[in-house]
Amino acid sequence: MATPDRPGFALPLLMLAGFRTLIDDLHAELARQGHPDLRPVHGFVLQAVGMAGTTASELGQRLGVSKQAAGKTVDRLVALGYLDRADDPADARRKLVRLTDRGLDGLRRSAVVFDQLRDRWAATLGADRVAAIEDDLRTVAQPNFFRLDVPGWFGT
Amino acid sequence: MATPDRPGFALPLLMLAGFRTLIDDLHAELARQGHPDLRPVHGFVLQAVGMAGTTASELGQRLGVSKQAAGKTVDRLVALGYLDRADDPADARRKLVRLTDRGLDGLRRSAVVFDQLRDRWAATLGADRVAAIEDDLRTVAQPNFFRLDVPGWFGT
DNA sequence: ACTATCTCGTCAACCACGTTGACTATCTTA
DNA sequence: TAAGATAGTCAACGTGGTTGACGAGATAGT
């Protein structure tokens, strides 16, 4: 890393580098485990869909993008076999977006790999330092997107 | 934040949230200071160009993208008045990409704002915690992109 | 019950940012 | 000098985002 004389520049650069390291490692491992076409954005979408399923509009709200953008991303993930659409019997306008078995598999494997990556960081830095980073970021970071009030994503 | 039972998921989500918080705050402030058309990617490009200027190919290497992608980004920043192109008298193939006065102004203001944002985090978390986050990320994050071996970006 | 309004999904046009492949012009080296 | 490497650009394309418009269906008010 270059160390500019302005210290503040290091913070966003390192945050980005840390995030990209995790994501790149995740997708390298997912590709090895049979999910080579899963792209960085897709993981967040699969999480946002959740076990209960959702609609394109609500998905857009959860991800902080327009409903049209969410719809197009759902199209791609449907084509890849990770999501499917079903009519809502209670409301003919809505189309329920749900995880397929493949989508669920990708999500579960992501969770496992993220755990392993966190363990790797903990082995280098110490578990307390990793937890401290998480606590600190929880304090200062504003999650104005990916707000998921869906409990038990990976539950039983 | 939702807290999934898999703890590893919190780490990338929080890293992303932290990064986006910094970037969103930066651009809100830059827009206030006369740079409303500066987008998140542009800051990194301006840094990678540096005071000495560079070429599209080298810029692509620094940013970890193809020379064509770098060239197109330079096109946009030229159109916005942040960069210009000049012929290299020593090599007729090369076109030197340089910061304009406006580009330099945007870069300097970014540095100032990032310093202020870092101070804000330090006021909340404590300066030692912020420094610890930076140290830890320097240890585990692999900066396979934005490698800038250019000293003195914002020098004298 | 009917009308006005809101919401959901979709289509179209567009922009930003990335890719690969091909090509010309130019420098470098064997 | 011929062969090869490099710089920039063009074209075609993929992905992820935007806004605006629109029809179909649900809902609230009189």
Short mmCIF file of C-alpha atoms (C1' of nucleotides) in Angstrom, two decimals:
data_model
loop_
_atom_site.label_atom_id
_atom_site.label_comp_id
_atom_site.label_asym_id
_atom_site.label_seq_id
_atom_site.Cartn_x
_atom_site.Cartn_y
_atom_site.Cartn_z
CA MET A 1 0.00 0.00 0.00
CA ALA A 2 1.11 3.45 -0.75
CA THR A 3 0.99 5.63 2.33
CA PRO A 4 -0.08 9.09 1.34
CA ASP A 5 0.75 11.96 3.66
CA ARG A 6 -2.96 12.41 4.20
CA PRO A 7 -3.82 9.63 6.66
CA GLY A 8 -7.54 9.77 5.95
CA PHE A 9 -7.08 8.26 2.52
CA ALA A 10 -5.84 5.01 3.97
CA LEU A 11 -9.14 4.27 5.69
CA PRO A 12 -11.44 3.95 2.66
CA LEU A 13 -8.73 2.27 0.63
CA LEU A 14 -8.19 -0.34 3.33
CA MET A 15 -11.90 -0.86 3.85
CA LEU A 16 -12.30 -1.52 0.14
CA ALA A 17 -9.27 -3.78 0.04
CA GLY A 18 -10.58 -5.77 3.00
CA PHE A 19 -14.00 -6.15 1.46
CA ARG A 20 -12.65 -7.16 -1.92
CA THR A 21 -10.27 -9.64 -0.36
CA LEU A 22 -13.18 -11.38 1.35
CA ILE A 23 -15.36 -11.33 -1.76
CA ASP A 24 -12.63 -12.47 -4.12
CA ASP A 25 -11.67 -15.33 -1.81
CA LEU A 26 -15.32 -16.29 -1.43
CA HIS A 27 -15.96 -16.50 -5.14
CA ALA A 28 -12.75 -18.34 -5.86
CA GLU A 29 -13.88 -20.97 -3.37
CA LEU A 30 -17.50 -20.99 -4.61
CA ALA A 31 -16.27 -21.53 -8.16
CA ARG A 32 -14.33 -24.56 -6.87
CA GLN A 33 -17.50 -25.86 -5.18
CA GLY A 34 -19.70 -25.83 -8.28
CA HIS A 35 -20.87 -22.20 -8.41
CA PRO A 36 -18.59 -20.58 -10.97
CA ASP A 37 -21.26 -18.22 -12.30
CA LEU A 38 -22.14 -16.64 -8.97
CA ARG A 39 -21.04 -13.00 -9.07
CA PRO A 40 -20.33 -10.68 -6.14
CA VAL A 41 -23.72 -8.99 -6.25
CA HIS A 42 -25.58 -12.27 -6.33
CA GLY A 43 -24.73 -13.29 -2.79
CA PHE A 44 -26.36 -10.17 -1.41
CA VAL A 45 -29.40 -10.72 -3.58
CA LEU A 46 -29.81 -14.31 -2.45
CA GLN A 47 -29.56 -13.20 1.17
CA ALA A 48 -32.06 -10.44 0.58
CA VAL A 49 -34.51 -12.88 -0.97
CA GLY A 50 -34.29 -15.00 2.15
CA MET A 51 -35.90 -18.30 3.02
CA ALA A 52 -39.39 -16.81 2.97
CA GLY A 53 -39.09 -15.38 -0.53
CA THR A 54 -40.03 -11.85 -1.48
CA THR A 55 -41.15 -9.69 -4.39
CA ALA A 56 -39.09 -7.65 -6.81
CA SER A 57 -40.29 -4.37 -5.33
CA GLU A 58 -39.49 -5.36 -1.78
CA LEU A 59 -36.15 -6.77 -2.92
CA GLY A 60 -35.33 -3.43 -4.44
CA GLN A 61 -36.11 -1.69 -1.17
CA ARG A 62 -33.96 -4.12 0.79
CA LEU A 63 -31.03 -3.65 -1.57
CA GLY A 64 -31.48 0.09 -1.94
CA VAL A 65 -32.08 -0.03 -5.71
CA SER A 66 -35.09 0.52 -7.93
CA LYS A 67 -37.64 -2.22 -8.44
CA GLN A 68 -36.65 -2.37 -12.12
CA ALA A 69 -33.01 -3.01 -11.26
CA ALA A 70 -34.04 -5.67 -8.77
CA GLY A 71 -36.28 -7.25 -11.40
CA LYS A 72 -33.48 -7.47 -13.92
CA THR A 73 -31.13 -9.03 -11.39
CA VAL A 74 -33.83 -11.57 -10.55
CA ASP A 75 -34.13 -12.32 -14.27
CA ARG A 76 -30.44 -13.17 -14.42
CA LEU A 77 -30.55 -15.33 -11.31
CA VAL A 78 -33.63 -17.13 -12.62
CA ALA A 79 -31.74 -17.84 -15.85
CA LEU A 80 -28.84 -19.20 -13.79
CA GLY A 81 -31.18 -21.41 -11.78
CA TYR A 82 -30.74 -19.71 -8.41
CA LEU A 83 -34.21 -18.18 -8.12
CA ASP A 84 -37.68 -18.84 -9.43
CA ARG A 85 -40.89 -16.84 -9.64
CA ALA A 86 -44.33 -17.97 -8.52
CA ASP A 87 -47.70 -16.29 -8.67
CA ASP A 88 -49.10 -15.04 -5.40
CA PRO A 89 -52.58 -16.56 -5.01
CA ALA A 90 -53.61 -13.76 -2.66
CA ASP A 91 -52.59 -10.92 -4.97
CA ALA A 92 -52.47 -11.37 -8.71
CA ARG A 93 -50.11 -8.42 -9.14
CA ARG A 94 -47.35 -9.88 -7.00
CA LYS A 95 -44.90 -12.49 -8.12
CA LEU A 96 -43.09 -14.25 -5.34
CA VAL A 97 -39.35 -14.63 -5.86
CA ARG A 98 -37.99 -17.71 -4.10
CA LEU A 99 -34.67 -19.49 -3.70
CA THR A 100 -34.35 -22.69 -5.68
CA ASP A 101 -32.48 -25.66 -4.25
CA ARG A 102 -29.43 -24.45 -6.12
CA GLY A 103 -29.88 -20.95 -4.73
CA LEU A 104 -30.13 -22.33 -1.24
CA ASP A 105 -27.01 -24.40 -1.79
CA GLY A 106 -25.07 -21.36 -2.96
CA LEU A 107 -26.23 -19.37 0.04
CA ARG A 108 -25.32 -22.10 2.51
CA ARG A 109 -21.89 -22.57 0.97
CA SER A 110 -21.31 -18.81 1.10
CA ALA A 111 -22.07 -18.86 4.80
CA VAL A 112 -19.63 -21.69 5.40
CA VAL A 113 -16.87 -20.04 3.38
CA PHE A 114 -17.38 -16.68 5.09
CA ASP A 115 -17.01 -18.43 8.42
CA GLN A 116 -13.76 -19.98 7.26
CA LEU A 117 -12.45 -16.66 6.00
CA ARG A 118 -13.32 -15.01 9.29
CA ASP A 119 -11.46 -17.80 11.09
CA ARG A 120 -8.46 -17.17 8.87
CA TRP A 121 -8.47 -13.51 9.82
CA ALA A 122 -8.90 -14.45 13.46
CA ALA A 123 -5.91 -16.78 13.24
CA THR A 124 -3.77 -13.90 11.96
CA LEU A 125 -5.09 -10.98 13.97
CA GLY A 126 -6.61 -12.70 16.97
CA ALA A 127 -10.29 -13.37 17.45
CA ASP A 128 -10.69 -10.36 19.71
CA ARG A 129 -9.35 -7.99 17.05
CA VAL A 130 -11.78 -9.30 14.46
CA ALA A 131 -14.66 -8.94 16.87
CA ALA A 132 -13.44 -5.43 17.71
CA ILE A 133 -13.46 -4.47 14.02
CA GLU A 134 -17.02 -5.75 13.71
CA ASP A 135 -18.13 -3.88 16.81
CA ASP A 136 -16.49 -0.66 15.70
CA LEU A 137 -18.00 -0.84 12.23
CA ARG A 138 -21.41 -1.60 13.67
CA THR A 139 -21.05 1.65 15.59
CA VAL A 140 -19.99 3.95 12.75
CA ALA A 141 -21.25 2.32 9.55
CA GLN A 142 -24.71 3.27 8.38
CA PRO A 143 -26.36 0.32 6.67
CA ASN A 144 -28.68 2.40 4.51
CA PHE A 145 -28.95 -0.58 2.24
CA PHE A 146 -29.14 -4.38 2.66
CA ARG A 147 -31.45 -3.87 5.62
CA LEU A 148 -32.64 -7.36 6.26
CA ASP A 149 -35.16 -7.76 9.01
CA VAL A 150 -35.64 -11.35 8.04
CA PRO A 151 -34.65 -13.68 10.85
CA GLY A 152 -33.16 -17.11 10.41
CA TRP A 153 -31.82 -16.88 6.90
CA PHE A 154 -29.86 -20.04 7.28
CA GLY A 155 -31.98 -21.51 10.02
CA THR A 156 -32.58 -25.17 10.58
CA MET B 1 -28.22 -4.91 10.77
CA ALA B 2 -29.65 -8.33 10.76
CA THR B 3 -27.49 -10.72 12.70
CA PRO B 4 -27.51 -14.08 10.98
CA ASP B 5 -26.54 -17.10 13.01
CA ARG B 6 -23.49 -17.45 10.82
CA PRO B 7 -21.11 -14.86 12.26
CA GLY B 8 -18.88 -14.78 9.18
CA PHE B 9 -21.53 -13.00 7.19
CA ALA B 10 -21.31 -9.94 9.38
CA LEU B 11 -17.72 -9.23 8.41
CA PRO B 12 -18.11 -8.56 4.66
CA LEU B 13 -21.43 -6.80 5.21
CA LEU B 14 -19.87 -4.48 7.76
CA MET B 15 -16.80 -3.87 5.64
CA LEU B 16 -19.04 -2.87 2.76
CA ALA B 17 -21.21 -0.72 4.97
CA GLY B 18 -18.16 1.03 6.39
CA PHE B 19 -16.72 1.69 2.97
CA ARG B 20 -19.98 2.93 1.56
CA THR B 21 -20.55 5.19 4.53
CA LEU B 22 -17.20 6.87 3.94
CA ILE B 23 -17.75 7.16 0.18
CA ASP B 24 -21.32 8.43 0.44
CA ASP B 25 -20.33 11.03 3.01
CA LEU B 26 -17.38 12.08 0.88
CA HIS B 27 -19.46 12.63 -2.22
CA ALA B 28 -22.23 14.41 -0.39
CA GLU B 29 -19.61 16.86 0.86
CA LEU B 30 -17.83 17.09 -2.52
CA ALA B 31 -21.15 17.90 -4.18
CA ARG B 32 -21.56 20.74 -1.68
CA GLN B 33 -18.06 22.00 -2.51
CA GLY B 34 -18.59 22.29 -6.26
CA HIS B 35 -17.95 18.74 -7.46
CA PRO B 36 -21.43 17.26 -7.90
CA ASP B 37 -20.46 15.11 -10.90
CA LEU B 38 -17.59 13.31 -9.21
CA ARG B 39 -18.56 9.64 -8.83
CA PRO B 40 -17.13 7.05 -6.42
CA VAL B 41 -14.80 5.50 -9.01
CA HIS B 42 -13.42 8.85 -10.06
CA GLY B 43 -11.59 9.53 -6.84
CA PHE B 44 -9.54 6.38 -7.21
CA VAL B 45 -8.80 7.21 -10.82
CA LEU B 46 -7.62 10.72 -9.97
CA GLN B 47 -5.36 9.30 -7.28
CA ALA B 48 -4.01 6.68 -9.65
CA VAL B 49 -3.21 9.35 -12.22
CA GLY B 50 -1.19 11.21 -9.61
CA MET B 51 0.67 14.47 -9.81
CA ALA B 52 3.13 13.13 -12.37
CA GLY B 53 0.48 11.96 -14.83
CA THR B 54 0.42 8.57 -16.45
CA THR B 55 -0.82 6.70 -19.51
CA ALA B 56 -4.04 4.78 -20.04
CA SER B 57 -2.25 1.43 -20.07
CA GLU B 58 -0.37 2.11 -16.85
CA LEU B 59 -3.54 3.48 -15.28
CA GLY B 60 -5.28 0.23 -16.12
CA GLN B 61 -2.53 -1.73 -14.42
CA ARG B 62 -2.68 0.45 -11.32
CA LEU B 63 -6.45 0.07 -11.08
CA GLY B 64 -6.49 -3.61 -11.98
CA VAL B 65 -8.62 -3.18 -15.12
CA SER B 66 -7.95 -3.43 -18.84
CA LYS B 67 -6.35 -0.56 -20.72
CA GLN B 68 -9.60 -0.17 -22.69
CA ALA B 69 -11.64 0.28 -19.53
CA ALA B 70 -9.11 2.77 -18.21
CA GLY B 71 -9.23 4.64 -21.49
CA LYS B 72 -12.98 4.96 -21.39
CA THR B 73 -12.90 6.21 -17.82
CA VAL B 74 -10.30 8.79 -18.85
CA ASP B 75 -12.63 9.86 -21.68
CA ARG B 76 -15.38 10.60 -19.19
CA LEU B 77 -13.11 12.48 -16.82
CA VAL B 78 -11.72 14.50 -19.72
CA ALA B 79 -15.28 15.39 -20.70
CA LEU B 80 -15.94 16.49 -17.11
CA GLY B 81 -12.79 18.61 -17.05
CA TYR B 82 -10.86 16.62 -14.46
CA LEU B 83 -8.19 15.20 -16.76
CA ASP B 84 -6.54 16.09 -20.03
CA ARG B 85 -4.41 14.25 -22.55
CA ALA B 86 -1.10 15.39 -23.99
CA ASP B 87 1.21 13.87 -26.53
CA ASP B 88 4.43 12.40 -25.20
CA PRO B 89 7.27 14.03 -27.16
CA ALA B 90 9.53 11.08 -26.41
CA ASP B 91 7.14 8.37 -27.64
CA ALA B 92 4.50 9.11 -30.26
CA ARG B 93 2.42 6.11 -29.19
CA ARG B 94 1.92 7.32 -25.62
CA LYS B 95 -0.57 9.92 -24.53
CA LEU B 96 0.07 11.38 -21.15
CA VAL B 97 -2.98 11.67 -18.93
CA ARG B 98 -2.71 14.54 -16.47
CA LEU B 99 -4.79 16.15 -13.77
CA THR B 100 -6.28 19.50 -14.69
CA ASP B 101 -6.57 22.27 -12.12
CA ARG B 102 -10.12 21.11 -11.50
CA GLY B 103 -8.93 17.52 -11.09
CA LEU B 104 -6.31 18.61 -8.60
CA ASP B 105 -8.90 20.61 -6.71
CA GLY B 106 -11.20 17.61 -6.48
CA LEU B 107 -8.37 15.41 -5.29
CA ARG B 108 -7.23 17.90 -2.64
CA ARG B 109 -10.76 18.36 -1.35
CA SER B 110 -11.21 14.60 -1.19
CA ALA B 111 -8.12 14.33 0.96
CA VAL B 112 -9.38 17.02 3.33
CA VAL B 113 -12.83 15.45 3.62
CA PHE B 114 -11.40 11.98 4.21
CA ASP B 115 -9.30 13.41 7.01
CA GLN B 116 -12.42 14.95 8.55
CA LEU B 117 -14.34 11.68 8.25
CA ARG B 118 -11.50 9.80 9.87
CA ASP B 119 -11.52 12.35 12.69
CA ARG B 120 -15.25 11.81 13.10
CA TRP B 121 -14.71 8.06 13.43
CA ALA B 122 -11.87 8.70 15.88
CA ALA B 123 -14.11 10.92 17.97
CA THR B 124 -16.64 8.10 18.24
CA LEU B 125 -14.40 5.06 18.52
CA GLY B 126 -11.19 6.56 19.81
CA ALA B 127 -8.16 7.31 17.69
CA ASP B 128 -6.44 4.13 18.76
CA ARG B 129 -9.32 1.96 17.55
CA VAL B 130 -9.29 3.59 14.13
CA ALA B 131 -5.55 3.11 13.88
CA ALA B 132 -6.00 -0.51 14.98
CA ILE B 133 -8.54 -1.12 12.21
CA GLU B 134 -6.13 0.32 9.67
CA ASP B 135 -3.25 -1.79 10.99
CA ASP B 136 -5.33 -4.96 11.02
CA LEU B 137 -6.61 -4.42 7.49
CA ARG B 138 -3.12 -3.67 6.28
CA THR B 139 -2.18 -7.08 7.60
CA VAL B 140 -4.99 -9.18 6.10
CA ALA B 141 -6.21 -7.23 3.05
CA GLN B 142 -4.53 -7.94 -0.25
CA PRO B 143 -4.40 -4.79 -2.34
CA ASN B 144 -4.27 -6.56 -5.69
CA PHE B 145 -5.54 -3.37 -7.25
CA PHE B 146 -4.97 0.39 -6.71
CA ARG B 147 -1.29 -0.30 -6.14
CA LEU B 148 0.16 3.15 -6.19
CA ASP B 149 3.88 3.35 -5.89
CA VAL B 150 3.74 7.02 -6.64
CA PRO B 151 5.05 9.06 -3.72
CA GLY B 152 3.77 12.44 -2.73
CA TRP B 153 0.37 12.52 -4.33
CA PHE B 154 -0.63 15.59 -2.46
CA GLY B 155 2.83 16.87 -1.85
CA THR B 156 3.81 20.43 -1.20
"C1'" DA C 1 -71.05 -0.16 -6.16
"C1'" DC C 2 -68.15 2.93 -8.49
"C1'" DT C 3 -64.54 5.79 -8.96
"C1'" DA C 4 -60.08 7.49 -7.71
"C1'" DT C 5 -55.79 6.17 -6.23
"C1'" DC C 6 -52.09 3.25 -5.10
"C1'" DT C 7 -49.07 -0.70 -5.99
"C1'" DC C 8 -46.72 -4.51 -8.81
"C1'" DG C 9 -44.50 -5.99 -12.66
"C1'" DT C 10 -42.74 -4.95 -17.03
"C1'" DC C 11 -41.00 -2.49 -21.30
"C1'" DA C 12 -38.02 0.89 -23.38
"C1'" DA C 13 -34.29 3.98 -23.56
"C1'" DC C 14 -30.35 5.24 -21.60
"C1'" DC C 15 -25.75 5.56 -18.84
"C1'" DA C 16 -21.51 3.78 -16.35
"C1'" DC C 17 -18.19 0.44 -16.18
"C1'" DG C 18 -16.25 -3.70 -17.34
"C1'" DT C 19 -14.76 -7.49 -20.76
"C1'" DT C 20 -12.34 -9.67 -25.25
"C1'" DG C 21 -10.69 -9.38 -29.87
"C1'" DA C 22 -8.83 -6.96 -33.70
"C1'" DC C 23 -6.30 -3.33 -35.73
"C1'" DT C 24 -2.89 0.65 -36.68
"C1'" DA C 25 0.98 3.21 -35.41
"C1'" DT C 26 5.15 3.29 -33.17
"C1'" DC C 27 9.14 1.91 -30.55
"C1'" DT C 28 12.67 -1.81 -29.50
"C1'" DT C 29 15.55 -5.59 -30.20
"C1'" DA C 30 17.80 -9.60 -32.37
"C1'" DT D 1 16.22 -4.44 -41.52
"C1'" DA D 2 12.89 -7.65 -40.07
"C1'" DA D 3 10.37 -9.33 -36.07
"C1'" DG D 4 8.21 -8.54 -32.03
"C1'" DA D 5 6.43 -5.93 -28.20
"C1'" DT D 6 3.68 -1.92 -26.72
"C1'" DA D 7 0.11 2.28 -26.80
"C1'" DG D 8 -4.11 3.71 -28.12
"C1'" DT D 9 -8.53 2.99 -30.22
"C1'" DC D 10 -12.77 0.79 -32.24
"C1'" DA D 11 -16.43 -2.57 -32.07
"C1'" DA D 12 -19.42 -5.78 -29.90
"C1'" DC D 13 -21.05 -7.31 -25.87
"C1'" DG D 14 -22.42 -8.25 -20.69
"C1'" DT D 15 -23.88 -6.49 -16.24
"C1'" DG D 16 -25.93 -3.45 -13.13
"C1'" DG D 17 -27.93 0.78 -12.46
"C1'" DT D 18 -31.29 4.87 -13.69
"C1'" DT D 19 -35.98 7.29 -15.15
"C1'" DG D 20 -40.41 7.35 -17.39
"C1'" DA D 21 -44.50 5.16 -19.02
"C1'" DC D 22 -47.98 1.80 -18.92
"C1'" DG D 23 -51.60 -2.03 -17.94
"C1'" DA D 24 -53.45 -5.03 -14.61
"C1'" DG D 25 -55.02 -5.68 -10.11
"C1'" DA D 26 -55.99 -4.20 -5.19
"C1'" DT D 27 -57.94 -0.73 -2.04
"C1'" DA D 28 -60.21 3.33 0.04
"C1'" DG D 29 -63.91 6.99 -0.06
"C1'" DT D 30 -68.07 8.70 -1.05
#
